[in-house]
CSV table of C-alpha atoms and ligand atoms in Angstrom, one decimal:
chain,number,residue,atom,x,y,z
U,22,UNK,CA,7.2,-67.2,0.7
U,23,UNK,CA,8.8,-70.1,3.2
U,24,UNK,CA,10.7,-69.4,6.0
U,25,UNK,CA,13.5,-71.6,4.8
U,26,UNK,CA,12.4,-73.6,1.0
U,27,UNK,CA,14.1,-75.8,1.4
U,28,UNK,CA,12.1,-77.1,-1.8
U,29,UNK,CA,14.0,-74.6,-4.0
U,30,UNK,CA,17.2,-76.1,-3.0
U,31,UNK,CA,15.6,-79.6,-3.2
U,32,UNK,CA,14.7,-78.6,-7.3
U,33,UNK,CA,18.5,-77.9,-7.8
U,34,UNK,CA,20.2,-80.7,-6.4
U,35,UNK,CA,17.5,-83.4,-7.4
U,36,UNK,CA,19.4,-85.4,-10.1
U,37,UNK,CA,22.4,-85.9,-7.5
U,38,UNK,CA,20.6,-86.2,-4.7
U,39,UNK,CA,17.9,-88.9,-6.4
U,40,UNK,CA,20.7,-90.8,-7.7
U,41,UNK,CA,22.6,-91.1,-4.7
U,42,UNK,CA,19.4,-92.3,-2.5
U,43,UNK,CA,18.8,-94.7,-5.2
U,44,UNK,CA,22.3,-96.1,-5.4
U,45,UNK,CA,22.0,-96.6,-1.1
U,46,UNK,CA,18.4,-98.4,-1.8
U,47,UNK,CA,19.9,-100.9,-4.4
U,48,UNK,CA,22.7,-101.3,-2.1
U,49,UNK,CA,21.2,-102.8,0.5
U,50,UNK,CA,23.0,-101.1,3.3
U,51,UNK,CA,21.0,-98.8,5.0
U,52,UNK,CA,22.5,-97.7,8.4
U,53,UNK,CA,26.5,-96.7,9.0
U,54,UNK,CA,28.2,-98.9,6.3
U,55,UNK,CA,30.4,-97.4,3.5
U,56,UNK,CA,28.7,-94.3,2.8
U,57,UNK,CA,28.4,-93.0,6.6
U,58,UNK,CA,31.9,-93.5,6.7
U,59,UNK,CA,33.0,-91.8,3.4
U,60,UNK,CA,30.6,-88.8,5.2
U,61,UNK,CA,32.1,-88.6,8.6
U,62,UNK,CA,35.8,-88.1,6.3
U,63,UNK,CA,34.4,-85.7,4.0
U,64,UNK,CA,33.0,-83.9,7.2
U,65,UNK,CA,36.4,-84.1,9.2
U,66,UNK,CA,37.9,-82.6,6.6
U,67,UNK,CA,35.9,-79.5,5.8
U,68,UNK,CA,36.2,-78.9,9.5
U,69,UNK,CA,39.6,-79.5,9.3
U,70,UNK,CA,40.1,-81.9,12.5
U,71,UNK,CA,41.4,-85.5,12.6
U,72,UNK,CA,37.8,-87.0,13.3
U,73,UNK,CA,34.0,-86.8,12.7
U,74,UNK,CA,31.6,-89.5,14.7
U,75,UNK,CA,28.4,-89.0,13.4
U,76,UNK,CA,25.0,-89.8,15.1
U,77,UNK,CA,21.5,-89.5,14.7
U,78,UNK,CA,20.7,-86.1,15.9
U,79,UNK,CA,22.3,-82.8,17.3
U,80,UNK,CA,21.0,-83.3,20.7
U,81,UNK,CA,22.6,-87.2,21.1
U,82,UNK,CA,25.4,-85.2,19.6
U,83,UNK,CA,25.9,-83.3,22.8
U,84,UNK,CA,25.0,-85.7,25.0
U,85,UNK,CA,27.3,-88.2,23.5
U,86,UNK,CA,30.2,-85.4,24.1
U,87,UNK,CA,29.5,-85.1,28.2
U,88,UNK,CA,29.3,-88.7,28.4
U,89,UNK,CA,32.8,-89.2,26.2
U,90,UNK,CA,34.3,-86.2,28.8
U,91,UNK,CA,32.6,-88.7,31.9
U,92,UNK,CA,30.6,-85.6,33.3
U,93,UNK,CA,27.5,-86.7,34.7
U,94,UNK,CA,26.3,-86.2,38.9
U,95,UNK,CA,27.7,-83.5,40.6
U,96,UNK,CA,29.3,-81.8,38.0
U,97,UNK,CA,28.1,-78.1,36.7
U,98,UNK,CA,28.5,-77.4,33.1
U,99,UNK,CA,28.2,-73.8,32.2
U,100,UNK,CA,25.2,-73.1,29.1
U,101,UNK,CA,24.3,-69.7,27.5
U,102,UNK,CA,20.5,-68.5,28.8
U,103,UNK,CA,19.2,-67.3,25.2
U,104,UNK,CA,19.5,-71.2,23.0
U,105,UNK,CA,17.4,-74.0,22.0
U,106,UNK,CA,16.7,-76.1,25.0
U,107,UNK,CA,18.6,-79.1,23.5
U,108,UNK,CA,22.0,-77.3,24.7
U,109,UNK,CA,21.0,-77.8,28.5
U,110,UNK,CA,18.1,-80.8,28.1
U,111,UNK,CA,21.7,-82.7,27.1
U,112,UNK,CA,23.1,-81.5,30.4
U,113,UNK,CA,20.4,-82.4,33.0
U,114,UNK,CA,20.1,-86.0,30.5
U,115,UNK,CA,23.5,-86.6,32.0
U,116,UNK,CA,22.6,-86.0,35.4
U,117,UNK,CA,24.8,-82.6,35.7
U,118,UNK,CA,23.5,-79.5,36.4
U,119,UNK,CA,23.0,-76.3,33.9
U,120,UNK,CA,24.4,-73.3,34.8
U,121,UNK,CA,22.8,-70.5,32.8
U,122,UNK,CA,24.9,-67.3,31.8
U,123,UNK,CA,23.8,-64.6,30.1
U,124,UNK,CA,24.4,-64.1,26.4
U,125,UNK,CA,25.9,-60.3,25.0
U,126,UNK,CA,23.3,-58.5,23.7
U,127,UNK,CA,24.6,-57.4,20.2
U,128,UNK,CA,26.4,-61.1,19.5
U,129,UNK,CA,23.3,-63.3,21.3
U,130,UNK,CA,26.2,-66.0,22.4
U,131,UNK,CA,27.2,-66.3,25.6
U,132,UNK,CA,29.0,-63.4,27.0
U,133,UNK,CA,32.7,-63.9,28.3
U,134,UNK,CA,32.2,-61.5,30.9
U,135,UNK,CA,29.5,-62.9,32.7
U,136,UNK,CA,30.5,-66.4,32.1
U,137,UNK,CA,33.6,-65.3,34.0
U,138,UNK,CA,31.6,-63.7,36.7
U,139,UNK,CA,29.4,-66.8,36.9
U,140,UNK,CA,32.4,-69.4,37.2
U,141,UNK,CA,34.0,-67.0,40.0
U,142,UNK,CA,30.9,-66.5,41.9
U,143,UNK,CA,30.3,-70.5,41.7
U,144,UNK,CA,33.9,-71.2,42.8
U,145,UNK,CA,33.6,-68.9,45.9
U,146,UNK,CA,30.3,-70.0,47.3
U,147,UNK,CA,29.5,-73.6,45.8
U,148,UNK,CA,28.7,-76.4,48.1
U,149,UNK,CA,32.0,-77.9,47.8
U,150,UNK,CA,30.6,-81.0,46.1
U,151,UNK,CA,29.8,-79.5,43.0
U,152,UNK,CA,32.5,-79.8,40.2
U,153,UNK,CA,33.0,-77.4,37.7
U,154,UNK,CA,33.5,-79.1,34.9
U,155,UNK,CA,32.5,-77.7,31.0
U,156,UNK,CA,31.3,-75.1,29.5
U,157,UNK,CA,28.4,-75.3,26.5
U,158,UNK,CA,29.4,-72.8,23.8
U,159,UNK,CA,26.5,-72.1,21.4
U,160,UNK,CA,27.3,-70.9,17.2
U,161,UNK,CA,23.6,-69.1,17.7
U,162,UNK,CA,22.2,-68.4,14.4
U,163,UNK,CA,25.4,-69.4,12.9
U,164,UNK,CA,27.5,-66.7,14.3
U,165,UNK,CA,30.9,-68.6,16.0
U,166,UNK,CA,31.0,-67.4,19.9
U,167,UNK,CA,33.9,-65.6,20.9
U,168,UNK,CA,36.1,-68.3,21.0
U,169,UNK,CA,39.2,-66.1,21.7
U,170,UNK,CA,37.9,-64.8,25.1
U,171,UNK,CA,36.1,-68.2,26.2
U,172,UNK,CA,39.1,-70.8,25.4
U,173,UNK,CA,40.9,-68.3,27.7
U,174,UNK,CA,38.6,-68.4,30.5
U,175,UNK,CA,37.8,-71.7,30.0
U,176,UNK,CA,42.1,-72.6,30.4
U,177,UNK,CA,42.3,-70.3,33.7
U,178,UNK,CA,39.7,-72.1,35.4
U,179,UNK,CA,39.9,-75.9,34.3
U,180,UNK,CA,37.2,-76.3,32.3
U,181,UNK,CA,36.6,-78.2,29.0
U,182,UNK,CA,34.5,-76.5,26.0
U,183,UNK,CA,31.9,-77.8,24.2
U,184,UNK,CA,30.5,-76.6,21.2
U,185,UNK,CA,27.2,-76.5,20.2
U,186,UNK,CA,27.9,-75.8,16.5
U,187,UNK,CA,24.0,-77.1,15.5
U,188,UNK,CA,23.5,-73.6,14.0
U,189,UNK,CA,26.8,-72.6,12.9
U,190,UNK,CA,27.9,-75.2,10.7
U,191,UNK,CA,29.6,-73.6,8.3
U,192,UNK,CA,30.7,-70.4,10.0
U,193,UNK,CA,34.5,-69.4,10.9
U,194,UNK,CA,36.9,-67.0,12.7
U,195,UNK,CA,39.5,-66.2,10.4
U,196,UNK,CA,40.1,-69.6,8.4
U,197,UNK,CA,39.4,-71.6,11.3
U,198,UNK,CA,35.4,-73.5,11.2
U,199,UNK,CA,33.0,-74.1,13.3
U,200,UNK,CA,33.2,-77.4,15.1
U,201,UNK,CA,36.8,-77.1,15.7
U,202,UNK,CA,36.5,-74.5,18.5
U,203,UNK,CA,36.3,-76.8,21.6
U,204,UNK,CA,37.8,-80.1,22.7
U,205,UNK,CA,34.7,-81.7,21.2
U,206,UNK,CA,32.3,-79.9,18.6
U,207,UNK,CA,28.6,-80.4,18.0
U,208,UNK,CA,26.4,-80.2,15.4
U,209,UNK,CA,22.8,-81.3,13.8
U,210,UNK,CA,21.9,-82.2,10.4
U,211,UNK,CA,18.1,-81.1,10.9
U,212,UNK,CA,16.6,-80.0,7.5
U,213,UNK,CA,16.5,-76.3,8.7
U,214,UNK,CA,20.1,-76.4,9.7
U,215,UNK,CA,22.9,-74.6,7.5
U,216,UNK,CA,23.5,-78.4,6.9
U,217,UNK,CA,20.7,-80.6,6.7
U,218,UNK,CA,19.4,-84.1,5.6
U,219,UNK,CA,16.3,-84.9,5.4
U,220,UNK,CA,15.4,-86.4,7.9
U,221,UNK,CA,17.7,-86.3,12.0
U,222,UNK,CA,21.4,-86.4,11.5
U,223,UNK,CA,24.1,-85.0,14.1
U,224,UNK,CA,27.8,-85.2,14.5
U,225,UNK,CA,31.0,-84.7,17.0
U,226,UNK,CA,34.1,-83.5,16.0
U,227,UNK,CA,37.5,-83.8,17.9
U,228,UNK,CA,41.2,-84.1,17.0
U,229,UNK,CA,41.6,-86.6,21.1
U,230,UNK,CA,41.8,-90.2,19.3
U,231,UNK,CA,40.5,-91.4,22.3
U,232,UNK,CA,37.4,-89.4,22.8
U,233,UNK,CA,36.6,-90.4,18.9
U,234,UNK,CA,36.7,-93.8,20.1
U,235,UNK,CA,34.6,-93.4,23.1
U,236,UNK,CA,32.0,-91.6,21.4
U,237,UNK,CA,31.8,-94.4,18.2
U,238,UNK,CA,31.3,-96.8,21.1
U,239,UNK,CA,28.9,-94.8,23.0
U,240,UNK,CA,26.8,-94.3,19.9
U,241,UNK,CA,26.4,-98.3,19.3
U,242,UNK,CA,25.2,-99.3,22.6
U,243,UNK,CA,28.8,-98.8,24.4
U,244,UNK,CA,30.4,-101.7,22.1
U,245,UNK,CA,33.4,-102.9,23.0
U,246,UNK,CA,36.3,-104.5,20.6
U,247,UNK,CA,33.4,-106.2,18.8
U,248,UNK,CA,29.6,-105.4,18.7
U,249,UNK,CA,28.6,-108.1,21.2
U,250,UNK,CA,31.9,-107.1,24.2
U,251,UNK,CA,29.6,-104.4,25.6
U,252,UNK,CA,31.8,-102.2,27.5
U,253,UNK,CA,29.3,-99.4,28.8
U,254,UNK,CA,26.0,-98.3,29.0
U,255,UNK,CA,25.3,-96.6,25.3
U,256,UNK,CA,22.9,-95.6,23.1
U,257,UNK,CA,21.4,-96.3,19.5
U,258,UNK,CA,22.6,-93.5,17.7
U,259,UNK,CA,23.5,-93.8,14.1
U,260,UNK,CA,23.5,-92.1,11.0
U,261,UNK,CA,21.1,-94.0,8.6
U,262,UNK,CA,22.9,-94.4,5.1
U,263,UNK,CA,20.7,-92.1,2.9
U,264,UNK,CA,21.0,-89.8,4.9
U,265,UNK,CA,24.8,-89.7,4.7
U,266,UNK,CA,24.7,-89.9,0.9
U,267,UNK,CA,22.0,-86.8,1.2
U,268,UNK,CA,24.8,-85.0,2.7
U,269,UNK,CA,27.7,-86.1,0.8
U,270,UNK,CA,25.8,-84.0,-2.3
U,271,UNK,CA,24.9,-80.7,-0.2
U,272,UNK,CA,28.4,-80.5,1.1
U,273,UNK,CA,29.4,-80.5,-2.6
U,274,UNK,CA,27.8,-77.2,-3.0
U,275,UNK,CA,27.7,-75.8,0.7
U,276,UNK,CA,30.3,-73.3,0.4
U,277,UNK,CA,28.4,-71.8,-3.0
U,278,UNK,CA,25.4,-71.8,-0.3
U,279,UNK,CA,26.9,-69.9,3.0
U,280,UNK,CA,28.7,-67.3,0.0
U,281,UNK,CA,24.9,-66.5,-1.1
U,282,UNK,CA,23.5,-66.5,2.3
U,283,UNK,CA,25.9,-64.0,3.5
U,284,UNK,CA,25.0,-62.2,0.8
U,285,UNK,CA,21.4,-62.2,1.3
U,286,UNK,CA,22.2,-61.1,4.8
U,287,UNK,CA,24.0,-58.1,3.3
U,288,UNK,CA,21.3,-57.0,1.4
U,289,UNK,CA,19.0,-57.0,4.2
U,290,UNK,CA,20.8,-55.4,6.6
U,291,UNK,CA,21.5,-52.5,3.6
U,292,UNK,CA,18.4,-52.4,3.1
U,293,UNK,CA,16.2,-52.4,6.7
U,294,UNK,CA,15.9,-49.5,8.3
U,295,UNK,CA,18.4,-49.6,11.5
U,296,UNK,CA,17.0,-46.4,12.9
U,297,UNK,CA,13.9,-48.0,14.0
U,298,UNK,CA,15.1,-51.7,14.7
U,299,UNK,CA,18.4,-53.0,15.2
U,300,UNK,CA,20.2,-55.4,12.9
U,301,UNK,CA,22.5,-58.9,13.3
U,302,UNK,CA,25.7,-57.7,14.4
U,303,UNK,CA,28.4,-60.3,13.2
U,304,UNK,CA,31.6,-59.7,15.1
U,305,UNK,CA,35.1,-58.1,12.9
U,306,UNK,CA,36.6,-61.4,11.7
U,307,UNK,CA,33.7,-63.7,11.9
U,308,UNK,CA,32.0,-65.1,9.2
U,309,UNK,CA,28.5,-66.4,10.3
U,310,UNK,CA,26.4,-69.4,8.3
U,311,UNK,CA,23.2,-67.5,9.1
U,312,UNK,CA,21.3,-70.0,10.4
U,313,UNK,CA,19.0,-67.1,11.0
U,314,UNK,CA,18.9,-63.5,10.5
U,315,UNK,CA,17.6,-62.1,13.7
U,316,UNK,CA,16.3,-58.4,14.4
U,317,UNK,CA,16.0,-57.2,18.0
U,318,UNK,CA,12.5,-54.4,17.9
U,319,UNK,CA,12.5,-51.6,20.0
U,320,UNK,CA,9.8,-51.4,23.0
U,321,UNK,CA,7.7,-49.4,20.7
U,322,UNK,CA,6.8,-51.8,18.2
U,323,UNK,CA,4.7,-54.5,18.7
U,324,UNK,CA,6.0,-57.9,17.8
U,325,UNK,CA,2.8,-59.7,17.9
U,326,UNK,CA,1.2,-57.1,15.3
U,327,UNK,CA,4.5,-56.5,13.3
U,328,UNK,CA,4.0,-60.5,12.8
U,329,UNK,CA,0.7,-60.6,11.8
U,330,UNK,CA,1.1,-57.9,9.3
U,331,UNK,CA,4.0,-59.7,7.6
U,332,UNK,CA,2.0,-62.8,7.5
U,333,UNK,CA,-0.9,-60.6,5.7
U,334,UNK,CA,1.8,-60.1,3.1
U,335,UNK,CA,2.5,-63.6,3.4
U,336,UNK,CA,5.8,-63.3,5.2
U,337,UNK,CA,6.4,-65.7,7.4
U,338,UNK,CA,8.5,-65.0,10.5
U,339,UNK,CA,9.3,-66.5,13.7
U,340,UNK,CA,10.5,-65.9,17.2
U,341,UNK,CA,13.6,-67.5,18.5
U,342,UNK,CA,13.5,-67.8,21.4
U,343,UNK,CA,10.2,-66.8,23.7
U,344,UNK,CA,12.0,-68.1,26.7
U,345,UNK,CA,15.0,-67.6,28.3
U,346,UNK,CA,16.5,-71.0,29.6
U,347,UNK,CA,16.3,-70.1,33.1
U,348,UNK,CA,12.5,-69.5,32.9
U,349,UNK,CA,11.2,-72.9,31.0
U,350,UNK,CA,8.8,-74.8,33.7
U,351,UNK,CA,11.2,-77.3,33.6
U,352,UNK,CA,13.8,-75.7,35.0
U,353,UNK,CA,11.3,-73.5,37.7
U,354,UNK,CA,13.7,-74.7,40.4
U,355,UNK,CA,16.5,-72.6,39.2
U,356,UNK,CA,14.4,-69.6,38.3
U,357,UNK,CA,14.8,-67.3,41.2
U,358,UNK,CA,18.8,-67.7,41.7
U,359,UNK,CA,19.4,-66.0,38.0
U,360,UNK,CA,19.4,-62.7,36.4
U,361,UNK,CA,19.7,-62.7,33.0
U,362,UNK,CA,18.7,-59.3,31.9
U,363,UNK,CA,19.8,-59.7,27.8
U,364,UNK,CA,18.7,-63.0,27.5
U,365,UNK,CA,15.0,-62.3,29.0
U,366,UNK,CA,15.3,-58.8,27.0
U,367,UNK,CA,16.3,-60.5,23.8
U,368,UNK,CA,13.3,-63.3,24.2
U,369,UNK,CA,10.8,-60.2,24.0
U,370,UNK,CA,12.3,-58.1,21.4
U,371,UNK,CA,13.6,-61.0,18.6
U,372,UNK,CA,12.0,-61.7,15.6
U,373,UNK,CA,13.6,-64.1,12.8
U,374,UNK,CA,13.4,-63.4,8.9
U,375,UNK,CA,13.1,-65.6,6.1
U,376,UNK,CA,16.6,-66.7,5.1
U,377,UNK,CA,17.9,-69.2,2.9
U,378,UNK,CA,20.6,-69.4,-0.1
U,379,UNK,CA,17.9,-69.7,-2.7
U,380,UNK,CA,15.9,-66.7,-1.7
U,381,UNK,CA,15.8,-64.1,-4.8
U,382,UNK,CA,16.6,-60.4,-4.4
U,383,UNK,CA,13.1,-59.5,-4.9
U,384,UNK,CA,12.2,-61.9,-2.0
U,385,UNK,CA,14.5,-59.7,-0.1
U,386,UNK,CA,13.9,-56.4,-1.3
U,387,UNK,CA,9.9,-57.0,-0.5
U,388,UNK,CA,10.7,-58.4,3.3
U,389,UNK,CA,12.5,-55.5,3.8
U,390,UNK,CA,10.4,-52.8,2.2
U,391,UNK,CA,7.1,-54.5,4.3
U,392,UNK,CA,8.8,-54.3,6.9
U,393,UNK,CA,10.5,-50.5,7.0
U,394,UNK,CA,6.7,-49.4,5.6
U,395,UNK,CA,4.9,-51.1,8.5
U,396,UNK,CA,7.6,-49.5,11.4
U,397,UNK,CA,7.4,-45.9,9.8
U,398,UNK,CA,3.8,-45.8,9.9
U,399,UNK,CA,3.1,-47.2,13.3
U,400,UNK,CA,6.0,-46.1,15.1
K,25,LIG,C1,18.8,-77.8,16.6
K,25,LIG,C2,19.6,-77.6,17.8
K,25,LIG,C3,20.1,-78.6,18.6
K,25,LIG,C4,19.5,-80.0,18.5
K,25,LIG,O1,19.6,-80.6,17.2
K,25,LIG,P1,18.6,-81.8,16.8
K,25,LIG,O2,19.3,-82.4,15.6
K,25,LIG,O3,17.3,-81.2,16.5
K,25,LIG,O4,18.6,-82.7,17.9
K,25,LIG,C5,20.9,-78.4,19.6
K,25,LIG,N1,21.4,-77.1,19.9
K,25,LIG,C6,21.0,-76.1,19.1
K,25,LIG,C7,21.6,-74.7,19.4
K,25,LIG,C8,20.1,-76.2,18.1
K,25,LIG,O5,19.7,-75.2,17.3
């Protein structure tokens, strides 16, 4: 069994997807051109916002968005403890400093309440110098945060959102999609991703005209009115061609794909014992893309041994993440100013499940019959 076969879903789309790579090799045109462009509408539109810049990664996708909203030195942007490091790598890139919050510990996004106490407690005893500029919202494992509470805080204190929508392409609250939730959405086209190419692809999303603009120019060197009036200090990052035409096919079929995911994710959670471990808790009247689906093990079961029995089974599993933000050795300096008791909680007790749209039920029903049998017997 794969973690994500992404094979399987290869086998099922291969006529398309062969032809369209074919047609951008005969073409010619292999980076931005036609097909990039007929992408970035297709993708504006499923989000349902007034433009999509694409680019070559998720993490030039947020870095591209604090440079668009001109925060850089001296400026604080606000990022949940319990993500991927890209979310704050983005933020020190620009010169700005992370501020880590902690993340709710049923959700695993950023918790409103500390973020609030965070912002206040920055506000009373920062150095003065220090703006508060953004917070870094992150869709983690394709659940949307709680945009409701955050765009709230975020208006009473004057501060922009960003969101990190790499894992939650896809998801929604209501009728409204990920990538639509703050002044500037985020996302990566990674081949694990709910969306992914094959190969790095990322985009930004935004309905400002203006920051569309700055972030098309930013992505080719900081061009000006033509490619050689260089107007600021950019960066190459562009969305190759067949990679765009990859995507154009999988977004043909990627509702069909978050319908069966969710479905998969139904079954286990039906079906997994939540006596002894706890299950993904998606919040009432959020729909999550399932990146991943993500247990939290009591103190009593060993994760180390609870993986290498799955993987005698051949069940592949993984742990996102080891490490809260807070304690990487990159950011050592920070590490004594923060508590973040459910992020460094959730780093020891997660473990991630296989999950895909292709997965069978009998894929499912094993993973979570191995799994119940292996917790009842060791306790
Ligand atoms: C994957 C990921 C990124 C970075 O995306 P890349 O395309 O790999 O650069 C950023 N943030 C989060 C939360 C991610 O999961």
């Amino acid at each position: 069994m794969q973690f994500r076969d992404l094979k399987r879903q290869y086998n099922i789309l291969k006529e398309p997807i062969n032809k369209a790579v074919t047609e951008v090799m005969s073409s010619g045109a292999f980076i931005m051109g036609n097909k990039v462009e007929e992408l970035e509408q297709s993708l504006a539109e499923y989000v349902g916002v007034k433009h999509c810049v694409s680019c070559a990664n998720g993490t030039d996708s947020l870095y591209l968005a604090l440079r668009a909203l001109n925060i850089g030195e001296d400026d604080i942007v606000f990022v949940p403890d319990f993500t991927f490091f890209a979310t704050a790598e983005a933020v020190s890139r620009v010169g700005a400093q992370p501020v880590f919050v902690d993340v709710d510990p049923n959700t695993f996004n950023i918790s409103p309440e500390k973020l609030e106490e965070e912002i206040s407690l920055w506000e009373e005893t920062g150095d003065g110098c220090q703006d508060l500029k953004a917070i870094i919202t992150v869709d983690l494992f394709g659940q949307p945060a709680d945009y409701i509470k955050i765009q709230e805080i975020a208006k009473r204190h004057g501060l922009v959102v960003i969101e990190d929508a790499a894992q939650g392409f896809g998801s929604r609250i209501g009728e409204q999609k990920a990538c639509s939730f703050g002044t500037i959405g985020c996302t990566s086209f990674f081949p694990a991703k709910p969306l992914g190419c094959y190969g790095d692809g990322g985009a930004l999303f935004t309905n400002d005209d203006s920051l569309a603009n700055t972030c098309r120019s930013l992505r080719q060197h900081g061009k000006g009115a033509s490619k050689y009036s260089n107007e600021k200090i950019g960066l190459n990052s562009r969305l190759d061609a067949i990679q765009a035409a990859i995507l154009q096919v999988k977004l043909s079929v990627f509702d069909q794909e978050i319908v069966a995911v969710n479905h998969i994710a139904e079954l286990y959670s039906k079906l997994l014992d939540d006596s002894l471990i706890t299950i993904p808790l998606v919040q009432e009247g959020f729909h999550s893309s399932w990146a991943q689906y993500t247990i939290i093990l009591p103190d009593e079961i060993n994760r180390e041994d609870l993986q290498t029995k799955l993987q005698e089974k051949e069940i592949p599993t993984q742990i996102y993440y080891p490490t809260p933000l807070h304690l990487l050795p990159v950011y050592h300096k920070y590490a004594t100013w923060y508590k973040c008791p459910n992020s460094l909680s959730l780093s020891q007790h997660v473990l991630s499940l296989p999950i895909h749209p292709y997965m069978t039920e009998e894929e499912i029903y094993f993973v979570a019959e191995t799994i119940n049998n292996i917790i009842r017997t060791n306790g």
